[in-house]
mmCIF file of C-alpha atoms in Angstrom:
data_model
loop_
_atom_site.group_PDB
_atom_site.id
_atom_site.type_symbol
_atom_site.label_atom_id
_atom_site.label_comp_id
_atom_site.label_asym_id
_atom_site.label_seq_id
_atom_site.Cartn_x
_atom_site.Cartn_y
_atom_site.Cartn_z
ATOM 1 C CA MET A 1 -2.788 10.026 -43.830
ATOM 2 C CA THR A 2 -1.795 6.148 -44.460
ATOM 3 C CA ASP A 3 -4.821 3.447 -43.568
ATOM 4 C CA THR A 4 -2.230 1.243 -41.045
ATOM 5 C CA ALA A 5 -5.276 -1.363 -40.464
ATOM 6 C CA PRO A 6 -5.241 -4.695 -41.126
ATOM 7 C CA SER A 7 -6.630 -6.058 -44.807
ATOM 8 C CA ALA A 8 -9.394 -8.670 -44.704
ATOM 9 C CA ALA A 9 -6.243 -11.293 -46.450
ATOM 10 C CA THR A 10 -4.351 -10.320 -43.179
ATOM 11 C CA LEU A 11 -6.793 -10.816 -41.053
ATOM 12 C CA ALA A 12 -8.044 -14.394 -42.960
ATOM 13 C CA ALA A 13 -3.866 -15.248 -42.713
ATOM 14 C CA ALA A 14 -3.677 -14.632 -38.825
ATOM 15 C CA ASN A 15 -6.704 -17.242 -37.362
ATOM 16 C CA ALA A 16 -5.561 -19.025 -40.379
ATOM 17 C CA ALA A 17 -2.475 -19.147 -38.072
ATOM 18 C CA LEU A 18 -3.339 -19.555 -34.518
ATOM 19 C CA PRO A 19 -3.224 -22.454 -32.783
ATOM 20 C CA ASP A 20 -6.588 -24.521 -31.621
ATOM 21 C CA LYS A 21 -7.543 -24.720 -28.453
ATOM 22 C CA PRO A 22 -6.615 -27.257 -26.228
ATOM 23 C CA GLU A 23 -7.985 -29.945 -25.417
ATOM 24 C CA GLN A 24 -6.891 -31.003 -21.839
ATOM 25 C CA LYS A 25 -7.078 -28.720 -19.181
ATOM 26 C CA PRO A 26 -5.231 -28.378 -15.907
ATOM 27 C CA ALA A 27 -7.128 -29.938 -13.471
ATOM 28 C CA ARG A 28 -7.027 -27.457 -11.090
ATOM 29 C CA PRO A 29 -7.067 -24.174 -12.397
ATOM 30 C CA PHE A 30 -5.281 -22.029 -9.767
ATOM 31 C CA PHE A 31 -1.962 -20.030 -10.869
ATOM 32 C CA SER A 32 -2.543 -16.665 -8.327
ATOM 33 C CA SER A 33 0.325 -15.983 -6.355
ATOM 34 C CA GLY A 34 -1.349 -15.177 -3.364
ATOM 35 C CA PRO A 35 -3.879 -16.729 -1.454
ATOM 36 C CA CYS A 36 -2.516 -19.011 -3.653
ATOM 37 C CA ALA A 37 -4.082 -22.461 -4.863
ATOM 38 C CA LYS A 38 -5.192 -25.575 -2.430
ATOM 39 C CA PRO A 39 -2.818 -28.152 -1.621
ATOM 40 C CA PRO A 40 -3.619 -31.457 -3.296
ATOM 41 C CA GLY A 41 -7.424 -33.708 -1.808
ATOM 42 C CA TRP A 42 -7.690 -29.876 0.314
ATOM 43 C CA HIS A 43 -11.537 -30.117 1.137
ATOM 44 C CA ALA A 44 -13.504 -27.780 3.769
ATOM 45 C CA ASP A 45 -15.518 -31.169 4.343
ATOM 46 C CA GLY A 46 -11.767 -32.361 5.694
ATOM 47 C CA LEU A 47 -11.143 -29.718 7.957
ATOM 48 C CA ALA A 48 -10.756 -30.146 11.845
ATOM 49 C CA THR A 49 -14.791 -28.436 13.465
ATOM 50 C CA ALA A 50 -14.142 -28.500 17.133
ATOM 51 C CA SER A 51 -12.524 -25.401 17.530
ATOM 52 C CA LEU A 52 -14.749 -22.956 15.776
ATOM 53 C CA GLY A 53 -16.966 -20.694 17.707
ATOM 54 C CA ARG A 54 -14.671 -21.615 20.953
ATOM 55 C CA SER A 55 -12.552 -18.707 21.872
ATOM 56 C CA HIS A 56 -9.154 -19.100 20.838
ATOM 57 C CA ARG A 57 -7.853 -18.942 24.792
ATOM 58 C CA SER A 58 -9.960 -21.939 25.061
ATOM 59 C CA LYS A 59 -8.390 -24.387 26.009
ATOM 60 C CA ILE A 60 -8.962 -25.927 22.353
ATOM 61 C CA GLY A 61 -8.519 -23.135 20.522
ATOM 62 C CA LYS A 62 -4.356 -22.406 22.429
ATOM 63 C CA SER A 63 -4.057 -26.084 21.480
ATOM 64 C CA ARG A 64 -5.296 -25.335 17.832
ATOM 65 C CA ILE A 65 -3.188 -21.956 17.859
ATOM 66 C CA VAL A 66 -0.270 -24.018 19.954
ATOM 67 C CA HIS A 67 0.114 -26.909 17.401
ATOM 68 C CA ALA A 68 -0.586 -24.995 14.173
ATOM 69 C CA MET A 69 2.989 -23.270 15.561
ATOM 70 C CA ASP A 70 4.454 -26.394 16.429
ATOM 71 C CA LEU A 71 4.255 -28.110 13.343
ATOM 72 C CA THR A 72 5.515 -24.851 11.313
ATOM 73 C CA ARG A 73 8.443 -24.873 13.448
ATOM 74 C CA LYS A 74 8.818 -28.400 12.401
ATOM 75 C CA ILE A 75 8.559 -28.149 9.463
ATOM 76 C CA LEU A 76 11.016 -25.212 8.399
ATOM 77 C CA GLY A 77 12.826 -26.647 11.005
ATOM 78 C CA ILE A 78 13.818 -23.210 12.718
ATOM 79 C CA PRO A 79 15.465 -23.987 15.955
ATOM 80 C CA ASP A 80 14.771 -23.396 19.743
ATOM 81 C CA THR A 81 16.869 -20.473 19.545
ATOM 82 C CA HIS A 82 13.579 -19.049 17.585
ATOM 83 C CA VAL A 83 10.787 -17.824 18.637
ATOM 84 C CA LEU A 84 7.325 -18.358 16.220
ATOM 85 C CA GLY A 85 3.890 -16.021 17.111
ATOM 86 C CA ILE A 86 1.016 -15.516 14.656
ATOM 87 C CA VAL A 87 0.004 -11.662 14.031
ATOM 88 C CA PRO A 88 -2.446 -9.745 12.281
ATOM 89 C CA ALA A 89 -2.939 -8.197 9.523
ATOM 90 C CA SER A 90 -0.987 -11.007 7.057
ATOM 91 C CA ASP A 91 2.926 -10.539 6.195
ATOM 92 C CA THR A 92 1.901 -6.547 6.092
ATOM 93 C CA GLY A 93 1.536 -6.789 9.691
ATOM 94 C CA ALA A 94 4.275 -8.995 10.803
ATOM 95 C CA VAL A 95 7.095 -7.048 8.652
ATOM 96 C CA GLU A 96 5.001 -3.477 10.235
ATOM 97 C CA MET A 97 4.753 -5.610 13.828
ATOM 98 C CA ALA A 98 9.752 -5.438 13.315
ATOM 99 C CA LEU A 99 10.058 -1.704 11.554
ATOM 100 C CA TRP A 100 8.361 -0.560 13.454
ATOM 101 C CA SER A 101 9.366 -2.834 17.320
ATOM 102 C CA MET A 102 12.793 -2.790 16.242
ATOM 103 C CA LEU A 103 13.961 -0.034 13.589
ATOM 104 C CA GLY A 104 16.199 3.110 14.132
ATOM 105 C CA ALA A 105 18.848 2.517 17.101
ATOM 106 C CA ARG A 106 21.069 2.499 14.365
ATOM 107 C CA PRO A 107 21.001 3.913 9.780
ATOM 108 C CA ALA A 108 19.620 1.196 7.827
ATOM 109 C CA THR A 109 19.176 -0.231 4.833
ATOM 110 C CA MET A 110 16.193 -0.428 2.503
ATOM 111 C CA LEU A 111 17.139 -2.918 -0.493
ATOM 112 C CA ALA A 112 14.312 -3.423 -3.226
ATOM 113 C CA TRP A 113 13.800 -5.133 -6.385
ATOM 114 C CA GLU A 114 10.283 -5.389 -6.968
ATOM 115 C CA SER A 115 6.114 -3.663 -5.197
ATOM 116 C CA PHE A 116 7.351 -4.986 -1.481
ATOM 117 C CA GLY A 117 10.287 -3.774 -0.623
ATOM 118 C CA GLU A 118 9.529 -0.327 -1.510
ATOM 119 C CA GLY A 119 6.600 -0.596 0.053
ATOM 120 C CA TRP A 120 8.958 -1.376 2.804
ATOM 121 C CA VAL A 121 11.500 1.949 2.005
ATOM 122 C CA THR A 122 8.258 3.974 2.160
ATOM 123 C CA ASP A 123 7.104 2.888 5.403
ATOM 124 C CA VAL A 124 11.004 3.707 6.538
ATOM 125 C CA VAL A 125 12.068 6.144 5.153
ATOM 126 C CA LYS A 126 8.515 8.014 4.829
ATOM 127 C CA GLN A 127 7.192 7.528 7.639
ATOM 128 C CA LEU A 128 9.494 6.868 10.117
ATOM 129 C CA LYS A 129 11.847 8.948 8.914
ATOM 130 C CA ILE A 130 14.539 6.717 9.651
ATOM 131 C CA ASP A 131 18.437 7.182 8.146
ATOM 132 C CA ALA A 132 18.851 4.661 5.951
ATOM 133 C CA LYS A 133 20.966 4.115 2.756
ATOM 134 C CA VAL A 134 18.370 3.317 -0.369
ATOM 135 C CA VAL A 135 19.992 0.421 -2.407
ATOM 136 C CA LYS A 136 17.400 -0.843 -5.621
ATOM 137 C CA ALA A 137 16.939 -2.956 -8.843
ATOM 138 C CA PRO A 138 14.960 -3.100 -11.719
ATOM 139 C CA TYR A 139 12.708 -5.132 -11.583
ATOM 140 C CA GLY A 140 14.306 -9.326 -12.487
ATOM 141 C CA GLU A 141 17.353 -8.452 -11.419
ATOM 142 C CA ILE A 142 18.420 -7.766 -7.536
ATOM 143 C CA PRO A 143 20.546 -5.948 -5.877
ATOM 144 C CA ASP A 144 24.854 -5.925 -5.772
ATOM 145 C CA LEU A 145 24.077 -7.819 -1.971
ATOM 146 C CA ASN A 146 28.553 -7.928 -1.606
ATOM 147 C CA ALA A 147 28.314 -4.577 -1.798
ATOM 148 C CA VAL A 148 25.670 -3.588 1.455
ATOM 149 C CA ASP A 149 27.204 -2.647 4.719
ATOM 150 C CA TRP A 150 25.780 -5.259 8.041
ATOM 151 C CA ALA A 151 26.733 -2.216 10.640
ATOM 152 C CA THR A 152 22.718 -1.029 9.596
ATOM 153 C CA ASP A 153 19.750 -3.367 10.555
ATOM 154 C CA VAL A 154 19.248 -4.911 6.559
ATOM 155 C CA VAL A 155 15.488 -4.965 5.420
ATOM 156 C CA PHE A 156 15.509 -7.593 2.050
ATOM 157 C CA THR A 157 12.742 -9.869 1.014
ATOM 158 C CA TRP A 158 13.582 -13.333 0.277
ATOM 159 C CA ASN A 159 12.048 -13.253 -3.060
ATOM 160 C CA GLY A 160 10.158 -11.142 -4.846
ATOM 161 C CA THR A 161 6.592 -11.795 -5.188
ATOM 162 C CA THR A 162 6.395 -9.456 -8.159
ATOM 163 C CA SER A 163 9.103 -9.678 -10.126
ATOM 164 C CA GLY A 164 10.511 -13.814 -9.575
ATOM 165 C CA ALA A 165 13.763 -12.208 -8.352
ATOM 166 C CA ARG A 166 15.222 -13.956 -5.161
ATOM 167 C CA VAL A 167 18.583 -13.508 -3.180
ATOM 168 C CA PRO A 168 20.222 -16.815 -4.989
ATOM 169 C CA ASP A 169 21.054 -18.056 -0.147
ATOM 170 C CA GLY A 170 22.186 -16.308 2.270
ATOM 171 C CA ASP A 171 25.320 -16.781 2.326
ATOM 172 C CA TRP A 172 25.886 -12.244 1.699
ATOM 173 C CA ILE A 173 24.937 -11.737 5.284
ATOM 174 C CA ALA A 174 27.663 -11.210 7.458
ATOM 175 C CA ASP A 175 27.644 -13.923 10.662
ATOM 176 C CA ASP A 176 29.150 -11.075 12.480
ATOM 177 C CA ARG A 177 26.758 -8.764 11.526
ATOM 178 C CA ALA A 178 26.242 -5.754 14.722
ATOM 179 C CA GLY A 179 22.616 -3.999 12.872
ATOM 180 C CA LEU A 180 19.750 -6.627 12.697
ATOM 181 C CA SER A 181 19.038 -8.807 9.318
ATOM 182 C CA ILE A 182 15.048 -8.206 8.612
ATOM 183 C CA CYS A 183 13.897 -10.509 6.373
ATOM 184 C CA ASP A 184 10.382 -10.784 4.484
ATOM 185 C CA ALA A 185 10.167 -14.390 3.092
ATOM 186 C CA THR A 186 6.477 -14.779 2.210
ATOM 187 C CA SER A 187 6.058 -16.761 -1.336
ATOM 188 C CA GLY A 188 9.879 -17.753 -0.688
ATOM 189 C CA VAL A 189 9.634 -19.341 3.297
ATOM 190 C CA PHE A 190 8.272 -23.737 2.179
ATOM 191 C CA ALA A 191 10.145 -23.775 -0.852
ATOM 192 C CA ALA A 192 13.227 -23.234 0.303
ATOM 193 C CA ASP A 193 16.023 -23.695 3.332
ATOM 194 C CA LEU A 194 16.022 -20.283 5.142
ATOM 195 C CA PRO A 195 19.308 -20.413 7.175
ATOM 196 C CA TRP A 196 17.771 -19.505 10.602
ATOM 197 C CA ASP A 197 21.214 -18.289 12.194
ATOM 198 C CA LYS A 198 21.571 -15.277 9.589
ATOM 199 C CA LEU A 199 17.901 -14.774 9.938
ATOM 200 C CA ASP A 200 17.489 -12.294 13.042
ATOM 201 C CA VAL A 201 14.080 -11.410 11.963
ATOM 202 C CA THR A 202 11.525 -13.867 9.638
ATOM 203 C CA THR A 203 8.007 -12.973 8.411
ATOM 204 C CA PHE A 204 5.040 -14.254 6.022
ATOM 205 C CA SER A 205 1.717 -15.487 5.601
ATOM 206 C CA TRP A 206 0.040 -18.370 5.775
ATOM 207 C CA GLN A 207 -1.808 -17.620 2.292
ATOM 208 C CA LYS A 208 1.697 -18.290 -0.141
ATOM 209 C CA VAL A 209 3.086 -21.318 -0.185
ATOM 210 C CA LEU A 210 0.484 -22.748 2.191
ATOM 211 C CA GLY A 211 -2.025 -22.652 0.244
ATOM 212 C CA GLY A 212 -3.680 -21.207 3.678
ATOM 213 C CA GLU A 213 -5.905 -17.871 4.332
ATOM 214 C CA GLY A 214 -5.613 -14.146 4.848
ATOM 215 C CA GLY A 215 -4.507 -11.943 6.936
ATOM 216 C CA HIS A 216 -2.602 -13.947 9.975
ATOM 217 C CA GLY A 217 1.033 -13.176 9.003
ATOM 218 C CA VAL A 218 3.736 -15.010 10.707
ATOM 219 C CA LEU A 219 6.299 -13.600 12.873
ATOM 220 C CA VAL A 220 9.169 -15.394 14.422
ATOM 221 C CA LEU A 221 12.879 -13.887 15.885
ATOM 222 C CA GLY A 222 15.999 -15.397 16.831
ATOM 223 C CA PRO A 223 17.039 -13.863 19.788
ATOM 224 C CA ARG A 224 19.559 -10.817 18.625
ATOM 225 C CA ALA A 225 15.779 -9.260 17.608
ATOM 226 C CA VAL A 226 14.234 -10.196 21.247
ATOM 227 C CA GLU A 227 17.917 -8.456 22.725
ATOM 228 C CA ARG A 228 17.219 -4.935 20.378
ATOM 229 C CA LEU A 229 13.368 -5.409 21.710
ATOM 230 C CA GLU A 230 14.190 -5.361 25.375
ATOM 231 C CA GLY A 231 17.177 -2.653 24.563
ATOM 232 C CA TYR A 232 15.301 -0.366 22.679
ATOM 233 C CA THR A 233 12.399 1.762 22.925
ATOM 234 C CA PRO A 234 11.375 3.682 19.708
ATOM 235 C CA ALA A 235 10.947 6.936 19.603
ATOM 236 C CA TRP A 236 6.914 7.461 18.317
ATOM 237 C CA PRO A 237 4.475 5.103 19.329
ATOM 238 C CA LEU A 238 3.652 1.948 18.642
ATOM 239 C CA PRO A 239 0.032 0.920 18.247
ATOM 240 C CA LYS A 240 -1.719 -2.264 20.561
ATOM 241 C CA ILE A 241 -1.326 -5.503 17.769
ATOM 242 C CA PHE A 242 2.705 -3.611 17.284
ATOM 243 C CA ARG A 243 3.917 -4.111 20.767
ATOM 244 C CA MET A 244 5.502 -6.944 21.844
ATOM 245 C CA THR A 245 7.247 -6.067 24.703
ATOM 246 C CA LYS A 246 5.105 -4.886 27.781
ATOM 247 C CA GLY A 247 6.919 -2.954 30.887
ATOM 248 C CA GLY A 248 10.050 -3.122 29.274
ATOM 249 C CA LYS A 249 10.200 -6.832 29.313
ATOM 250 C CA PHE A 250 10.139 -8.921 25.833
ATOM 251 C CA ASN A 251 6.278 -10.373 26.018
ATOM 252 C CA ALA A 252 6.938 -14.628 25.313
ATOM 253 C CA SER A 253 3.255 -14.938 25.949
ATOM 254 C CA ILE A 254 2.433 -13.682 22.579
ATOM 255 C CA PHE A 255 5.268 -16.703 20.942
ATOM 256 C CA LYS A 256 3.482 -19.542 22.902
ATOM 257 C CA GLY A 257 -0.074 -18.980 21.613
ATOM 258 C CA ASP A 258 -1.539 -16.025 23.725
ATOM 259 C CA THR A 259 -2.252 -14.402 20.143
ATOM 260 C CA ILE A 260 -2.375 -10.767 20.292
ATOM 261 C CA ASN A 261 -5.776 -10.468 18.763
ATOM 262 C CA THR A 262 -8.325 -12.640 18.473
ATOM 263 C CA PRO A 263 -6.707 -15.142 14.891
ATOM 264 C CA SER A 264 -9.892 -17.144 12.598
ATOM 265 C CA MET A 265 -10.240 -20.175 14.118
ATOM 266 C CA LEU A 266 -11.246 -21.231 10.650
ATOM 267 C CA ALA A 267 -8.083 -19.951 9.373
ATOM 268 C CA VAL A 268 -6.305 -21.311 12.051
ATOM 269 C CA GLU A 269 -7.900 -25.258 11.637
ATOM 270 C CA ASP A 270 -7.775 -24.593 7.304
ATOM 271 C CA VAL A 271 -3.579 -23.588 8.264
ATOM 272 C CA ILE A 272 -3.352 -26.668 10.486
ATOM 273 C CA TRP A 273 -4.469 -29.363 6.654
ATOM 274 C CA SER A 274 -1.956 -26.846 4.703
ATOM 275 C CA LEU A 275 0.179 -28.606 7.536
ATOM 276 C CA GLU A 276 -0.484 -32.169 7.729
ATOM 277 C CA TRP A 277 -0.206 -32.312 4.539
ATOM 278 C CA ALA A 278 2.918 -30.946 3.827
ATOM 279 C CA LEU A 279 4.203 -32.870 6.778
ATOM 280 C CA GLY A 280 2.622 -35.833 5.281
ATOM 281 C CA GLN A 281 4.266 -34.519 1.314
ATOM 282 C CA GLY A 282 7.432 -34.928 3.262
ATOM 283 C CA SER A 283 8.246 -32.715 5.088
ATOM 284 C CA LEU A 284 10.992 -29.559 3.848
ATOM 285 C CA SER A 285 12.317 -31.212 1.210
ATOM 286 C CA ALA A 286 9.634 -32.219 -0.052
ATOM 287 C CA LEU A 287 7.666 -29.005 -0.595
ATOM 288 C CA ILE A 288 10.758 -26.909 -2.416
ATOM 289 C CA ALA A 289 11.400 -30.520 -4.760
ATOM 290 C CA ARG A 290 7.295 -29.968 -5.330
ATOM 291 C CA ALA A 291 8.412 -25.877 -6.214
ATOM 292 C CA ASP A 292 10.947 -26.677 -8.308
ATOM 293 C CA ALA A 293 9.823 -29.334 -10.849
ATOM 294 C CA ASN A 294 7.329 -26.821 -11.398
ATOM 295 C CA ALA A 295 9.552 -24.248 -12.351
ATOM 296 C CA ALA A 296 11.521 -26.333 -13.955
ATOM 297 C CA ALA A 297 7.794 -27.180 -16.236
ATOM 298 C CA LEU A 298 7.273 -23.633 -17.188
ATOM 299 C CA ASP A 299 10.710 -23.168 -18.035
ATOM 300 C CA ALA A 300 10.375 -25.503 -20.486
ATOM 301 C CA TRP A 301 7.770 -23.964 -22.052
ATOM 302 C CA VAL A 302 8.729 -20.910 -21.610
ATOM 303 C CA GLN A 303 12.585 -22.248 -23.740
ATOM 304 C CA LYS A 304 10.150 -23.027 -27.024
ATOM 305 C CA THR A 305 8.384 -20.384 -26.549
ATOM 306 C CA ASP A 306 9.209 -17.517 -28.384
ATOM 307 C CA TRP A 307 6.685 -14.996 -27.878
ATOM 308 C CA ILE A 308 7.610 -14.949 -24.090
ATOM 309 C CA GLU A 309 10.701 -14.554 -21.985
ATOM 310 C CA HIS A 310 11.391 -15.116 -17.971
ATOM 311 C CA LEU A 311 11.332 -11.424 -16.510
ATOM 312 C CA ALA A 312 14.292 -13.058 -14.530
ATOM 313 C CA VAL A 313 17.263 -13.697 -16.729
ATOM 314 C CA ASP A 314 19.740 -14.690 -14.221
ATOM 315 C CA PRO A 315 18.382 -18.367 -13.106
ATOM 316 C CA ALA A 316 19.843 -17.996 -9.831
ATOM 317 C CA THR A 317 17.863 -15.414 -8.749
ATOM 318 C CA ARG A 318 14.868 -16.383 -9.706
ATOM 319 C CA SER A 319 11.890 -17.078 -7.862
ATOM 320 C CA ASN A 320 10.980 -21.308 -8.025
ATOM 321 C CA THR A 321 7.557 -19.884 -6.559
ATOM 322 C CA SER A 322 6.419 -17.035 -8.495
ATOM 323 C CA VAL A 323 7.443 -16.836 -11.924
ATOM 324 C CA CYS A 324 7.462 -13.431 -13.426
ATOM 325 C CA LEU A 325 7.322 -13.444 -17.005
ATOM 326 C CA LYS A 326 6.739 -10.549 -20.045
ATOM 327 C CA PHE A 327 7.088 -9.904 -23.754
ATOM 328 C CA ALA A 328 9.275 -10.607 -26.006
ATOM 329 C CA ASP A 329 10.237 -7.522 -27.971
ATOM 330 C CA ALA A 330 9.505 -9.248 -31.227
ATOM 331 C CA ALA A 331 5.821 -10.729 -30.292
ATOM 332 C CA VAL A 332 4.833 -7.487 -29.610
ATOM 333 C CA GLU A 333 6.132 -5.388 -31.785
ATOM 334 C CA GLY A 334 4.708 -1.456 -31.975
ATOM 335 C CA LEU A 335 2.042 -1.841 -28.798
ATOM 336 C CA ASP A 336 3.371 0.546 -26.420
ATOM 337 C CA ASP A 337 2.236 -0.154 -22.263
ATOM 338 C CA ASP A 338 -0.652 0.557 -22.404
ATOM 339 C CA ALA A 339 -1.543 -2.098 -25.421
ATOM 340 C CA LYS A 340 0.656 -4.327 -23.989
ATOM 341 C CA LEU A 341 -1.610 -3.772 -20.481
ATOM 342 C CA ALA A 342 -4.632 -4.831 -22.492
ATOM 343 C CA LEU A 343 -3.192 -7.286 -23.818
ATOM 344 C CA VAL A 344 -2.441 -8.969 -20.801
ATOM 345 C CA LYS A 345 -6.109 -8.783 -19.203
ATOM 346 C CA LYS A 346 -7.562 -9.819 -22.207
ATOM 347 C CA ILE A 347 -4.918 -12.916 -22.032
ATOM 348 C CA ALA A 348 -5.894 -13.378 -18.935
ATOM 349 C CA SER A 349 -9.676 -12.913 -19.481
ATOM 350 C CA LEU A 350 -9.676 -15.979 -22.089
ATOM 351 C CA LEU A 351 -8.519 -18.214 -19.569
ATOM 352 C CA GLU A 352 -10.895 -17.365 -17.074
ATOM 353 C CA ALA A 353 -14.260 -17.164 -19.272
ATOM 354 C CA GLU A 354 -12.653 -21.046 -20.220
ATOM 355 C CA ASP A 355 -11.947 -21.860 -16.900
ATOM 356 C CA ALA A 356 -8.156 -23.341 -18.214
ATOM 357 C CA ALA A 357 -6.395 -21.093 -15.548
ATOM 358 C CA TYR A 358 -7.459 -18.150 -13.619
ATOM 359 C CA ASP A 359 -5.145 -15.199 -11.916
ATOM 360 C CA VAL A 360 -2.086 -15.132 -13.965
ATOM 361 C CA ALA A 361 -1.906 -11.700 -15.179
ATOM 362 C CA GLY A 362 1.408 -10.077 -13.718
ATOM 363 C CA TYR A 363 1.510 -7.688 -10.692
ATOM 364 C CA ARG A 364 -0.068 -3.825 -12.114
ATOM 365 C CA ASP A 365 2.940 -2.642 -11.252
ATOM 366 C CA ALA A 366 5.245 -4.366 -13.233
ATOM 367 C CA PRO A 367 6.585 -4.455 -16.195
ATOM 368 C CA PRO A 368 3.360 -5.941 -18.763
ATOM 369 C CA GLY A 369 3.242 -9.503 -18.548
ATOM 370 C CA LEU A 370 2.011 -12.451 -16.347
ATOM 371 C CA ARG A 371 2.995 -14.477 -13.340
ATOM 372 C CA VAL A 372 2.683 -17.591 -12.797
ATOM 373 C CA TRP A 373 2.566 -19.923 -9.780
ATOM 374 C CA CYS A 374 4.539 -22.963 -9.158
ATOM 375 C CA GLY A 375 5.071 -23.147 -4.868
ATOM 376 C CA ALA A 376 4.398 -26.621 -4.042
ATOM 377 C CA THR A 377 0.867 -26.993 -4.190
ATOM 378 C CA VAL A 378 0.995 -26.415 -7.027
ATOM 379 C CA ASP A 379 0.888 -29.858 -9.203
ATOM 380 C CA THR A 380 4.230 -30.063 -12.405
ATOM 381 C CA THR A 381 0.460 -31.318 -14.236
ATOM 382 C CA ASP A 382 -1.001 -28.545 -14.013
ATOM 383 C CA ILE A 383 1.523 -26.004 -14.932
ATOM 384 C CA GLU A 384 2.817 -28.592 -18.131
ATOM 385 C CA ALA A 385 -1.326 -28.448 -19.374
ATOM 386 C CA LEU A 386 -1.450 -24.611 -18.636
ATOM 387 C CA GLY A 387 1.370 -24.099 -21.426
ATOM 388 C CA PRO A 388 -0.703 -24.858 -24.755
ATOM 389 C CA TRP A 389 -3.717 -22.919 -22.870
ATOM 390 C CA LEU A 390 -0.625 -20.460 -22.397
ATOM 391 C CA ASP A 391 -0.213 -20.527 -26.887
ATOM 392 C CA TRP A 392 -3.342 -20.387 -27.647
ATOM 393 C CA ALA A 393 -4.531 -17.651 -24.950
ATOM 394 C CA PHE A 394 -1.498 -15.412 -26.390
ATOM 395 C CA TYR A 395 -2.804 -15.929 -30.087
ATOM 396 C CA THR A 396 -5.890 -15.237 -29.598
ATOM 397 C CA ALA A 397 -6.235 -12.204 -27.502
ATOM 398 C CA ARG A 398 -2.756 -11.042 -30.277
ATOM 399 C CA ALA A 399 -5.515 -10.878 -32.880
ATOM 400 C CA ALA A 400 -8.687 -9.924 -31.611
#
C-alpha cells in the first residue's frame, strides 16, 4: 500500500506559504445569517424600558407594538391596501399561518431552491396533502419563473437564505393572477424594494435584516388574501395561533396591535430601536445601498481569491444579504463532502477563536462552504477586513 502522507519537506513548504495572520480585525465580527448583527451603535442601555413588566394590552404596551408596526410600514412603503401584524414563532410561524389558513381553495405551485422552500413543500404536500406542483432548482440557482402557472396559489421565497439565490424582481408575478402569491421574504425584506401590489401574502422576521431578536414574525396581507380568508374555510382544524378569522369574518384586530399571544416587549423595544436607526439612515433606499455595498465588497474579495467561488453563479439572482460561497474544486481536490464539511468547521473555529468572524459556516444542508451575512446592519469596512482573515483561516485549516 502506498503511503500518501505528506513528507516533512512538503509540510514545511506548505507552512512557509501560509499567509501571515492579519493585523486588522473586523470591528464587529458578527456575520451570522440569523440572528444577524445588531445595527451599528446598538447597545442595550439605549432601549426604552417603560413598557417592560407591563401588559402588552396596556395602553403603553399596545402603543409600542403599534409604533413598531407603523415604522415597519413607513420604511418598507407598505400601502394602506395591505394590513400588517406581529405574529408568533418568527417567520416560520407567519408562513405556517398563511399556508394552513389559505391553501386548499385551488391547486398550488411550490417553488423550492433551498432548505426553507423545501420545508414549505413538506408542509403543503405531506402534511396538508394539497394538490401541488413542486418546481425545484439546485442550490445556487432558481427555477424558471416564467413557467409558473398563476391559476394556482404560488408559494416561494424571495431570497434563499441557505443558498444565496434570490428572485431578481417581481416582474414574473402576473397582475391578472387567479391564485395567491405567498412570499417568504424574511432575508430579502429591508434589502430589496418589494412590489407590494404583486404580493398577496408576505412574511418575515425581525432577526434577519433588522438584527432583531428571534421569536416574532410579521405577516403582511393584501386585499386578495383577506378575501380568501373570508371566502374559504379549510377542511382541517386550525390551532388558535393560526386563526385569522372570527365568526367567518377577518379578525382585523390582530393587525391593529392586538397580538394573538403575548409578545416579548423587550424584543418589541429592541426592534423599535433598529427601525428608528433605519429611518435615521435614510429608510429603505439607504438600507438597500448598505447591503449592496457589503455584497460588492465581499464579491471583490471573491473575484481575486482562487480557493473560493459564489454558490449563486448568476449575479442577477445572487443575494445581497445571505451570500453563500463554495470551495473552488482545485482548492479541495481529493476531499469528499465529509472532509469538506470538516474543513468548514475548522475554518469557522479558527476565526471564532481569534474573534475575527463568528458564524460563517454554510448551512448544514447546503453544499460545503461559507456564508457571510451582508445585510444593512453590517458595516462595509468589516466585510473588507474579513477577506484576509478568511484567507488565513482557509490555508491554516487546509495545512493542518
